[in-house]
């Protein structure tokens, strides 16, 4: 009896050891095939401009192709859900913003990446700018407040996303600027409407607006960050204009399906960190996407940013008096 038990224990020990060796070997062998990175917006956006240089450098270091797959729609919910449901093997990732805002916009359909996905690494950030058409007779925040009260037909602002509307309403509530909202199907359409003189104000990251800011067709009123942007150093922050704690922007990073092995996430984070240390990658992010590379490219760093975003977007929704349907 005792000998039989010893044999059973010995066999069980061998099985456990074999499983551990197999698991370790599998982790060490990763990656063995191309990695797919899903993006919830179309090509040519800030997401594309940041993801491409980083993943190209990571691909070299990992020795496998990294393929960008664009799945636009529903404010990136479609893309996020596809990654939540993907196999947690390290071969499917999400690149995008920590979507703390999505549940605020739609209680039933919003997907919260910070709660439903595994954090890999924060990659870049871009603050929102409040922008005015170049010929608007208001060049400062004080002018803007006055013009909104005295203009014959009032002022208008255009938005292409619900999150942009939240940001604009937050800005209005904190500054006293008055304008009525004109919705568009996309941020690109809102930009074109501003260039055509159809709307007075808009809000967004600087990537799409910068060329028109440089020609004077669009003027930036403020950059919604703690420090001025190196891309537009003459644009003041809200604090400089007497409106403290009005900081909000887009934070972009890599996320993995829940249950992805920790060692795989650690390897991905290490390669993202190494990519962001390359001067050419930094230059491409700054010039091509008008974003600032992350100084905290780690799973923990991204989660801290996500937790802060939950607070910021919740406050934006409160100031906008917005309630999710």
mmCIF file of C-alpha atoms in Angstrom:
data_model
loop_
_atom_site.group_PDB
_atom_site.id
_atom_site.type_symbol
_atom_site.label_atom_id
_atom_site.label_comp_id
_atom_site.label_asym_id
_atom_site.label_seq_id
_atom_site.Cartn_x
_atom_site.Cartn_y
_atom_site.Cartn_z
ATOM 1 C CA UNK A 1 0.000 0.000 0.000
ATOM 2 C CA UNK A 2 2.751 2.401 1.027
ATOM 3 C CA UNK A 3 4.781 1.505 -2.080
ATOM 4 C CA UNK A 4 1.766 2.143 -4.327
ATOM 5 C CA UNK A 5 1.233 5.565 -2.773
ATOM 6 C CA UNK A 6 4.894 6.403 -3.287
ATOM 7 C CA UNK A 7 4.656 5.469 -6.961
ATOM 8 C CA UNK A 8 1.504 7.585 -7.411
ATOM 9 C CA UNK A 9 3.159 10.543 -5.704
ATOM 10 C CA UNK A 10 6.259 10.132 -7.887
ATOM 11 C CA UNK A 11 4.148 10.051 -11.082
ATOM 12 C CA UNK A 12 2.202 13.160 -10.001
ATOM 13 C CA UNK A 13 5.453 14.981 -9.268
ATOM 14 C CA UNK A 14 6.765 14.131 -12.727
ATOM 15 C CA UNK A 15 3.559 15.381 -14.366
ATOM 16 C CA UNK A 16 3.712 18.706 -12.487
ATOM 17 C CA UNK A 17 7.387 19.141 -13.371
ATOM 18 C CA UNK A 18 6.685 18.359 -17.024
ATOM 19 C CA UNK A 19 3.856 20.891 -17.103
ATOM 20 C CA UNK A 20 6.075 23.553 -15.576
ATOM 21 C CA UNK A 21 8.859 22.849 -18.066
ATOM 22 C CA UNK A 22 6.425 22.869 -20.975
ATOM 23 C CA UNK A 23 4.896 26.162 -19.808
ATOM 24 C CA UNK A 24 8.293 27.769 -19.386
ATOM 25 C CA UNK A 25 9.456 26.556 -22.767
ATOM 26 C CA UNK A 26 6.265 27.845 -24.368
ATOM 27 C CA UNK A 27 6.730 31.276 -22.805
ATOM 28 C CA UNK A 28 10.377 31.366 -23.852
ATOM 29 C CA UNK A 29 9.418 30.415 -27.398
ATOM 30 C CA UNK A 30 6.936 33.278 -27.732
ATOM 31 C CA UNK A 31 6.504 34.798 -30.268
ATOM 32 C CA UNK A 32 6.413 32.135 -32.955
ATOM 33 C CA UNK A 33 4.087 33.894 -35.403
ATOM 34 C CA UNK A 34 2.935 37.402 -36.400
ATOM 35 C CA UNK A 35 1.281 39.584 -33.765
ATOM 36 C CA UNK A 36 -1.943 41.410 -34.555
ATOM 37 C CA UNK A 37 -2.545 44.892 -33.107
ATOM 38 C CA UNK A 38 -6.164 46.057 -33.388
ATOM 39 C CA UNK A 39 -6.921 49.792 -33.626
ATOM 40 C CA UNK A 40 -10.445 51.158 -33.217
ATOM 41 C CA UNK A 41 -10.005 54.072 -35.626
ATOM 42 C CA UNK A 42 -9.203 54.336 -39.353
ATOM 43 C CA UNK A 43 -5.711 54.734 -40.827
ATOM 44 C CA UNK A 44 -4.258 58.229 -40.822
ATOM 45 C CA UNK A 45 -5.422 59.137 -37.306
ATOM 46 C CA UNK A 46 -3.266 59.869 -34.278
ATOM 47 C CA UNK A 47 -3.639 56.179 -33.305
ATOM 48 C CA UNK A 48 -2.007 55.132 -36.560
ATOM 49 C CA UNK A 49 0.673 57.814 -36.299
ATOM 50 C CA UNK A 50 1.763 56.614 -32.859
ATOM 51 C CA UNK A 51 1.257 52.861 -33.255
ATOM 52 C CA UNK A 52 3.163 52.472 -36.508
ATOM 53 C CA UNK A 53 6.660 53.641 -35.454
ATOM 54 C CA UNK A 54 6.426 51.867 -32.086
ATOM 55 C CA UNK A 55 5.217 48.518 -33.434
ATOM 56 C CA UNK A 56 7.709 48.597 -36.321
ATOM 57 C CA UNK A 57 10.558 48.897 -33.819
ATOM 58 C CA UNK A 58 9.023 46.251 -31.543
ATOM 59 C CA UNK A 59 8.718 43.911 -34.539
ATOM 60 C CA UNK A 60 12.452 44.152 -35.197
ATOM 61 C CA UNK A 61 13.237 43.331 -31.606
ATOM 62 C CA UNK A 62 10.734 40.473 -31.335
ATOM 63 C CA UNK A 63 11.702 38.932 -34.663
ATOM 64 C CA UNK A 64 8.102 38.653 -35.854
ATOM 65 C CA UNK A 65 5.848 40.878 -37.993
ATOM 66 C CA UNK A 66 3.365 43.084 -36.134
ATOM 67 C CA UNK A 67 0.297 43.726 -38.259
ATOM 68 C CA UNK A 68 -1.960 46.720 -37.649
ATOM 69 C CA UNK A 69 -5.629 45.852 -38.084
ATOM 70 C CA UNK A 70 -8.028 48.797 -38.222
ATOM 71 C CA UNK A 71 -11.542 48.164 -36.857
ATOM 72 C CA UNK A 72 -13.229 51.569 -36.618
ATOM 73 C CA UNK A 73 -16.701 52.021 -35.231
ATOM 74 C CA UNK A 74 -18.700 52.785 -32.083
ATOM 75 C CA UNK A 75 -15.941 54.913 -30.588
ATOM 76 C CA UNK A 76 -13.481 51.954 -30.609
ATOM 77 C CA UNK A 77 -15.930 49.658 -28.778
ATOM 78 C CA UNK A 78 -15.926 47.147 -31.665
ATOM 79 C CA UNK A 79 -12.139 46.890 -31.615
ATOM 80 C CA UNK A 80 -11.964 46.668 -27.840
ATOM 81 C CA UNK A 81 -14.558 43.915 -27.631
ATOM 82 C CA UNK A 82 -12.771 41.873 -30.295
ATOM 83 C CA UNK A 83 -9.588 41.920 -28.207
ATOM 84 C CA UNK A 84 -11.413 41.166 -24.956
ATOM 85 C CA UNK A 85 -12.738 38.008 -26.643
ATOM 86 C CA UNK A 86 -9.424 37.025 -28.277
ATOM 87 C CA UNK A 87 -7.226 34.154 -27.114
ATOM 88 C CA UNK A 88 -4.906 35.348 -24.325
ATOM 89 C CA UNK A 89 -1.762 34.109 -26.045
ATOM 90 C CA UNK A 90 0.016 37.394 -26.762
ATOM 91 C CA UNK A 91 -0.770 37.352 -30.478
ATOM 92 C CA UNK A 92 -3.689 39.804 -30.367
ATOM 93 C CA UNK A 93 -3.349 43.241 -28.774
ATOM 94 C CA UNK A 94 -5.303 46.476 -28.680
ATOM 95 C CA UNK A 95 -3.704 49.834 -29.353
ATOM 96 C CA UNK A 96 -5.679 52.852 -28.293
ATOM 97 C CA UNK A 97 -6.872 55.068 -25.510
ATOM 98 C CA UNK A 98 -7.778 53.803 -22.071
ATOM 99 C CA UNK A 99 -11.500 53.858 -22.750
ATOM 100 C CA UNK A 100 -12.649 55.026 -19.331
ATOM 101 C CA UNK A 101 -14.931 57.436 -21.192
ATOM 102 C CA UNK A 102 -16.935 54.779 -23.078
ATOM 103 C CA UNK A 103 -19.054 53.526 -20.145
ATOM 104 C CA UNK A 104 -19.874 57.164 -19.363
ATOM 105 C CA UNK A 105 -21.161 57.659 -22.896
ATOM 106 C CA UNK A 106 -23.160 54.437 -23.101
ATOM 107 C CA UNK A 107 -23.980 52.490 -19.968
ATOM 108 C CA UNK A 108 -25.006 49.353 -21.853
ATOM 109 C CA UNK A 109 -22.529 49.206 -24.724
ATOM 110 C CA UNK A 110 -19.420 50.989 -23.460
ATOM 111 C CA UNK A 111 -16.363 48.771 -23.024
ATOM 112 C CA UNK A 112 -13.887 49.731 -20.321
ATOM 113 C CA UNK A 113 -10.392 48.651 -21.358
ATOM 114 C CA UNK A 114 -8.917 49.430 -17.951
ATOM 115 C CA UNK A 115 -11.224 46.871 -16.314
ATOM 116 C CA UNK A 116 -11.639 44.314 -19.095
ATOM 117 C CA UNK A 117 -8.122 44.100 -20.556
ATOM 118 C CA UNK A 118 -4.607 43.537 -19.249
ATOM 119 C CA UNK A 119 -2.392 46.622 -19.331
ATOM 120 C CA UNK A 120 0.833 46.280 -21.345
ATOM 121 C CA UNK A 121 2.331 49.761 -21.654
ATOM 122 C CA UNK A 122 1.435 53.435 -21.925
ATOM 123 C CA UNK A 123 2.916 54.689 -25.211
ATOM 124 C CA UNK A 124 2.042 58.342 -25.808
ATOM 125 C CA UNK A 125 -0.241 61.214 -24.847
ATOM 126 C CA UNK A 126 -1.737 64.212 -26.565
ATOM 127 C CA UNK A 127 -3.654 67.012 -24.814
ATOM 128 C CA UNK A 128 -6.802 68.547 -26.226
ATOM 129 C CA UNK A 129 -6.687 72.033 -27.704
ATOM 130 C CA UNK A 130 -9.614 74.457 -27.807
ATOM 131 C CA UNK A 131 -9.566 75.988 -31.268
ATOM 132 C CA UNK A 132 -11.224 78.894 -33.064
ATOM 133 C CA UNK A 133 -11.459 79.748 -36.734
ATOM 134 C CA UNK A 134 -8.750 82.185 -37.709
ATOM 135 C CA UNK A 135 -11.029 85.103 -38.600
ATOM 136 C CA UNK A 136 -13.083 84.961 -35.394
ATOM 137 C CA UNK A 137 -12.826 88.376 -33.681
ATOM 138 C CA UNK A 138 -11.600 86.804 -30.428
ATOM 139 C CA UNK A 139 -7.954 85.998 -29.840
ATOM 140 C CA UNK A 140 -7.948 85.310 -26.091
ATOM 141 C CA UNK A 141 -10.156 83.468 -23.615
ATOM 142 C CA UNK A 142 -11.453 86.784 -22.276
ATOM 143 C CA UNK A 143 -12.352 87.854 -25.831
ATOM 144 C CA UNK A 144 -14.060 84.524 -26.410
ATOM 145 C CA UNK A 145 -16.277 84.877 -23.343
ATOM 146 C CA UNK A 146 -17.274 88.404 -24.392
ATOM 147 C CA UNK A 147 -17.883 87.463 -28.027
ATOM 148 C CA UNK A 148 -20.126 84.560 -27.055
ATOM 149 C CA UNK A 149 -22.353 86.974 -25.149
ATOM 150 C CA UNK A 150 -22.472 89.752 -27.761
ATOM 151 C CA UNK A 151 -22.396 87.983 -31.155
ATOM 152 C CA UNK A 152 -25.695 88.477 -32.972
ATOM 153 C CA UNK A 153 -26.293 84.769 -33.532
ATOM 154 C CA UNK A 154 -24.079 83.495 -30.731
ATOM 155 C CA UNK A 155 -21.151 81.172 -31.274
ATOM 156 C CA UNK A 156 -21.163 77.561 -32.454
ATOM 157 C CA UNK A 157 -18.803 74.671 -31.826
ATOM 158 C CA UNK A 158 -18.483 71.531 -33.927
ATOM 159 C CA UNK A 159 -17.777 68.041 -32.602
ATOM 160 C CA UNK A 160 -17.302 64.718 -34.340
ATOM 161 C CA UNK A 161 -17.404 62.479 -31.266
ATOM 162 C CA UNK A 162 -19.284 62.329 -27.986
ATOM 163 C CA UNK A 163 -16.037 62.551 -26.039
ATOM 164 C CA UNK A 164 -15.175 65.803 -27.843
ATOM 165 C CA UNK A 165 -18.577 67.152 -26.831
ATOM 166 C CA UNK A 166 -17.858 66.258 -23.206
ATOM 167 C CA UNK A 167 -14.544 68.117 -23.373
ATOM 168 C CA UNK A 168 -16.185 71.170 -24.935
ATOM 169 C CA UNK A 169 -18.954 71.236 -22.357
ATOM 170 C CA UNK A 170 -16.373 70.905 -19.584
ATOM 171 C CA UNK A 171 -14.460 73.867 -21.057
ATOM 172 C CA UNK A 172 -17.635 75.950 -21.291
ATOM 173 C CA UNK A 173 -18.712 75.146 -17.741
ATOM 174 C CA UNK A 174 -15.336 76.118 -16.295
ATOM 175 C CA UNK A 175 -14.748 79.279 -18.374
ATOM 176 C CA UNK A 176 -18.171 80.807 -19.002
ATOM 177 C CA UNK A 177 -17.821 80.594 -22.796
ATOM 178 C CA UNK A 178 -21.207 80.283 -24.514
ATOM 179 C CA UNK A 179 -21.732 78.319 -27.737
ATOM 180 C CA UNK A 180 -24.223 75.881 -29.179
ATOM 181 C CA UNK A 181 -23.216 72.443 -30.407
ATOM 182 C CA UNK A 182 -23.247 71.387 -34.077
ATOM 183 C CA UNK A 183 -22.719 67.613 -34.378
ATOM 184 C CA UNK A 184 -20.769 66.004 -37.229
ATOM 185 C CA UNK A 185 -20.195 62.385 -38.170
ATOM 186 C CA UNK A 186 -16.444 62.612 -37.596
ATOM 187 C CA UNK A 187 -13.705 64.901 -36.330
ATOM 188 C CA UNK A 188 -12.501 65.282 -39.924
ATOM 189 C CA UNK A 189 -15.893 66.704 -40.936
ATOM 190 C CA UNK A 190 -15.812 69.082 -37.981
ATOM 191 C CA UNK A 191 -12.386 70.304 -39.078
ATOM 192 C CA UNK A 192 -13.571 70.914 -42.617
ATOM 193 C CA UNK A 193 -16.586 72.820 -41.310
ATOM 194 C CA UNK A 194 -14.294 75.091 -39.310
ATOM 195 C CA UNK A 195 -12.067 75.709 -42.343
ATOM 196 C CA UNK A 196 -15.183 76.569 -44.347
ATOM 197 C CA UNK A 197 -16.279 79.073 -41.689
ATOM 198 C CA UNK A 198 -19.413 77.106 -40.779
ATOM 199 C CA UNK A 199 -18.540 76.847 -37.053
ATOM 200 C CA UNK A 200 -16.596 79.059 -34.659
ATOM 201 C CA UNK A 201 -14.963 76.611 -32.250
ATOM 202 C CA UNK A 202 -13.819 73.037 -31.959
ATOM 203 C CA UNK A 203 -11.743 70.812 -29.710
ATOM 204 C CA UNK A 204 -9.277 68.072 -30.478
ATOM 205 C CA UNK A 205 -5.692 66.887 -30.390
ATOM 206 C CA UNK A 206 -3.332 69.022 -32.398
ATOM 207 C CA UNK A 207 -2.297 66.517 -35.085
ATOM 208 C CA UNK A 208 -5.003 67.390 -37.615
ATOM 209 C CA UNK A 209 -5.135 71.085 -36.764
ATOM 210 C CA UNK A 210 -1.428 71.983 -36.619
ATOM 211 C CA UNK A 211 -0.905 72.707 -40.336
ATOM 212 C CA UNK A 212 -3.879 75.095 -40.298
ATOM 213 C CA UNK A 213 -2.693 76.698 -37.057
ATOM 214 C CA UNK A 214 0.618 77.429 -38.755
ATOM 215 C CA UNK A 215 -1.120 79.177 -41.657
ATOM 216 C CA UNK A 216 -3.464 81.142 -39.375
ATOM 217 C CA UNK A 217 -6.674 79.577 -40.664
ATOM 218 C CA UNK A 218 -7.226 78.115 -37.179
ATOM 219 C CA UNK A 219 -6.200 79.675 -33.882
ATOM 220 C CA UNK A 220 -5.607 77.792 -30.627
ATOM 221 C CA UNK A 221 -7.136 79.418 -27.546
ATOM 222 C CA UNK A 222 -5.652 77.065 -24.966
ATOM 223 C CA UNK A 223 -3.986 73.662 -24.582
ATOM 224 C CA UNK A 224 -5.701 71.599 -21.893
ATOM 225 C CA UNK A 225 -2.602 70.395 -20.074
ATOM 226 C CA UNK A 226 -0.409 71.325 -17.118
ATOM 227 C CA UNK A 227 2.433 72.498 -19.377
ATOM 228 C CA UNK A 228 2.538 74.140 -22.772
ATOM 229 C CA UNK A 229 2.909 71.824 -25.728
ATOM 230 C CA UNK A 230 6.318 71.800 -27.448
ATOM 231 C CA UNK A 231 4.395 71.582 -30.725
ATOM 232 C CA UNK A 232 2.624 74.878 -30.053
ATOM 233 C CA UNK A 233 4.713 76.664 -27.414
ATOM 234 C CA UNK A 234 2.881 79.983 -27.808
ATOM 235 C CA UNK A 235 -0.468 78.511 -26.764
ATOM 236 C CA UNK A 236 -1.206 79.104 -23.050
ATOM 237 C CA UNK A 237 -2.490 76.500 -20.607
ATOM 238 C CA UNK A 238 -5.814 76.964 -18.765
ATOM 239 C CA UNK A 239 -3.923 77.646 -15.527
ATOM 240 C CA UNK A 240 -2.114 80.520 -17.193
ATOM 241 C CA UNK A 241 -5.519 81.907 -18.173
ATOM 242 C CA UNK A 242 -6.824 81.692 -14.630
ATOM 243 C CA UNK A 243 -8.654 78.364 -14.966
ATOM 244 C CA UNK A 244 -6.770 75.718 -12.929
ATOM 245 C CA UNK A 245 -7.316 71.953 -13.085
ATOM 246 C CA UNK A 246 -8.678 71.945 -16.609
ATOM 247 C CA UNK A 247 -6.445 69.227 -18.010
ATOM 248 C CA UNK A 248 -7.697 66.495 -20.319
ATOM 249 C CA UNK A 249 -6.315 64.648 -23.323
ATOM 250 C CA UNK A 250 -5.814 61.321 -25.058
ATOM 251 C CA UNK A 251 -3.549 58.644 -23.595
ATOM 252 C CA UNK A 252 -2.570 55.842 -25.943
ATOM 253 C CA UNK A 253 -1.174 52.447 -25.107
ATOM 254 C CA UNK A 254 -1.067 48.702 -25.633
ATOM 255 C CA UNK A 255 -3.555 46.324 -24.002
ATOM 256 C CA UNK A 256 -3.861 42.525 -24.068
ATOM 257 C CA UNK A 257 -6.753 40.092 -23.570
ATOM 258 C CA UNK A 258 -7.453 39.171 -19.948
ATOM 259 C CA UNK A 259 -5.462 36.141 -18.866
ATOM 260 C CA UNK A 260 -2.449 36.828 -21.080
ATOM 261 C CA UNK A 261 0.623 35.289 -19.351
ATOM 262 C CA UNK A 262 2.534 37.732 -17.198
ATOM 263 C CA UNK A 263 5.861 36.903 -18.800
ATOM 264 C CA UNK A 264 4.468 37.672 -22.242
ATOM 265 C CA UNK A 265 3.141 41.014 -21.013
ATOM 266 C CA UNK A 266 6.499 41.728 -19.398
ATOM 267 C CA UNK A 267 8.292 41.006 -22.690
ATOM 268 C CA UNK A 268 5.908 43.221 -24.648
ATOM 269 C CA UNK A 269 6.300 46.030 -22.115
ATOM 270 C CA UNK A 270 10.100 45.727 -22.245
ATOM 271 C CA UNK A 271 10.129 45.943 -26.042
ATOM 272 C CA UNK A 272 7.718 48.899 -26.032
ATOM 273 C CA UNK A 273 9.992 50.650 -23.544
ATOM 274 C CA UNK A 274 13.028 49.925 -25.711
ATOM 275 C CA UNK A 275 11.209 51.194 -28.817
ATOM 276 C CA UNK A 276 10.304 54.448 -27.077
ATOM 277 C CA UNK A 277 13.964 55.018 -26.259
ATOM 278 C CA UNK A 278 14.903 55.144 -29.945
ATOM 279 C CA UNK A 279 15.454 58.736 -31.215
ATOM 280 C CA UNK A 280 13.854 58.031 -34.610
ATOM 281 C CA UNK A 281 10.725 56.579 -32.937
ATOM 282 C CA UNK A 282 10.454 59.620 -30.669
ATOM 283 C CA UNK A 283 10.820 61.951 -33.640
ATOM 284 C CA UNK A 284 8.192 60.119 -35.694
ATOM 285 C CA UNK A 285 5.688 60.214 -32.818
ATOM 286 C CA UNK A 286 6.238 63.926 -32.243
ATOM 287 C CA UNK A 287 6.309 65.016 -35.874
ATOM 288 C CA UNK A 288 3.999 62.476 -37.446
ATOM 289 C CA UNK A 289 1.337 62.238 -34.741
ATOM 290 C CA UNK A 290 1.879 65.465 -32.780
ATOM 291 C CA UNK A 291 1.981 63.399 -29.588
ATOM 292 C CA UNK A 292 4.426 63.082 -26.736
ATOM 293 C CA UNK A 293 6.114 59.683 -26.120
ATOM 294 C CA UNK A 294 5.428 58.143 -22.727
ATOM 295 C CA UNK A 295 7.837 58.456 -19.828
ATOM 296 C CA UNK A 296 6.057 55.599 -18.021
ATOM 297 C CA UNK A 297 5.814 52.771 -20.603
ATOM 298 C CA UNK A 298 4.852 50.008 -18.193
ATOM 299 C CA UNK A 299 1.703 48.093 -17.230
ATOM 300 C CA UNK A 300 1.591 49.828 -13.847
ATOM 301 C CA UNK A 301 2.230 53.274 -15.328
ATOM 302 C CA UNK A 302 -0.641 52.868 -17.768
ATOM 303 C CA UNK A 303 -3.026 51.750 -15.022
ATOM 304 C CA UNK A 304 -2.179 54.816 -12.936
ATOM 305 C CA UNK A 305 -2.974 57.009 -15.941
ATOM 306 C CA UNK A 306 -6.211 55.086 -16.495
ATOM 307 C CA UNK A 307 -7.301 55.605 -12.886
ATOM 308 C CA UNK A 308 -6.723 59.333 -13.228
ATOM 309 C CA UNK A 309 -8.663 59.377 -16.507
ATOM 310 C CA UNK A 310 -11.676 57.811 -14.791
ATOM 311 C CA UNK A 311 -11.741 60.786 -12.420
ATOM 312 C CA UNK A 312 -11.197 63.370 -15.176
ATOM 313 C CA UNK A 313 -13.868 62.010 -17.522
ATOM 314 C CA UNK A 314 -16.351 61.525 -14.694
ATOM 315 C CA UNK A 315 -15.887 65.174 -13.778
ATOM 316 C CA UNK A 316 -16.268 66.164 -17.457
ATOM 317 C CA UNK A 317 -19.577 64.278 -17.609
ATOM 318 C CA UNK A 318 -20.748 65.940 -14.404
ATOM 319 C CA UNK A 319 -19.916 69.451 -15.633
ATOM 320 C CA UNK A 320 -21.597 68.695 -18.952
ATOM 321 C CA UNK A 321 -24.660 67.402 -17.079
ATOM 322 C CA UNK A 322 -24.352 64.297 -19.242
ATOM 323 C CA UNK A 323 -26.097 61.051 -18.332
ATOM 324 C CA UNK A 324 -25.392 57.892 -20.295
ATOM 325 C CA UNK A 325 -28.380 56.414 -22.133
#
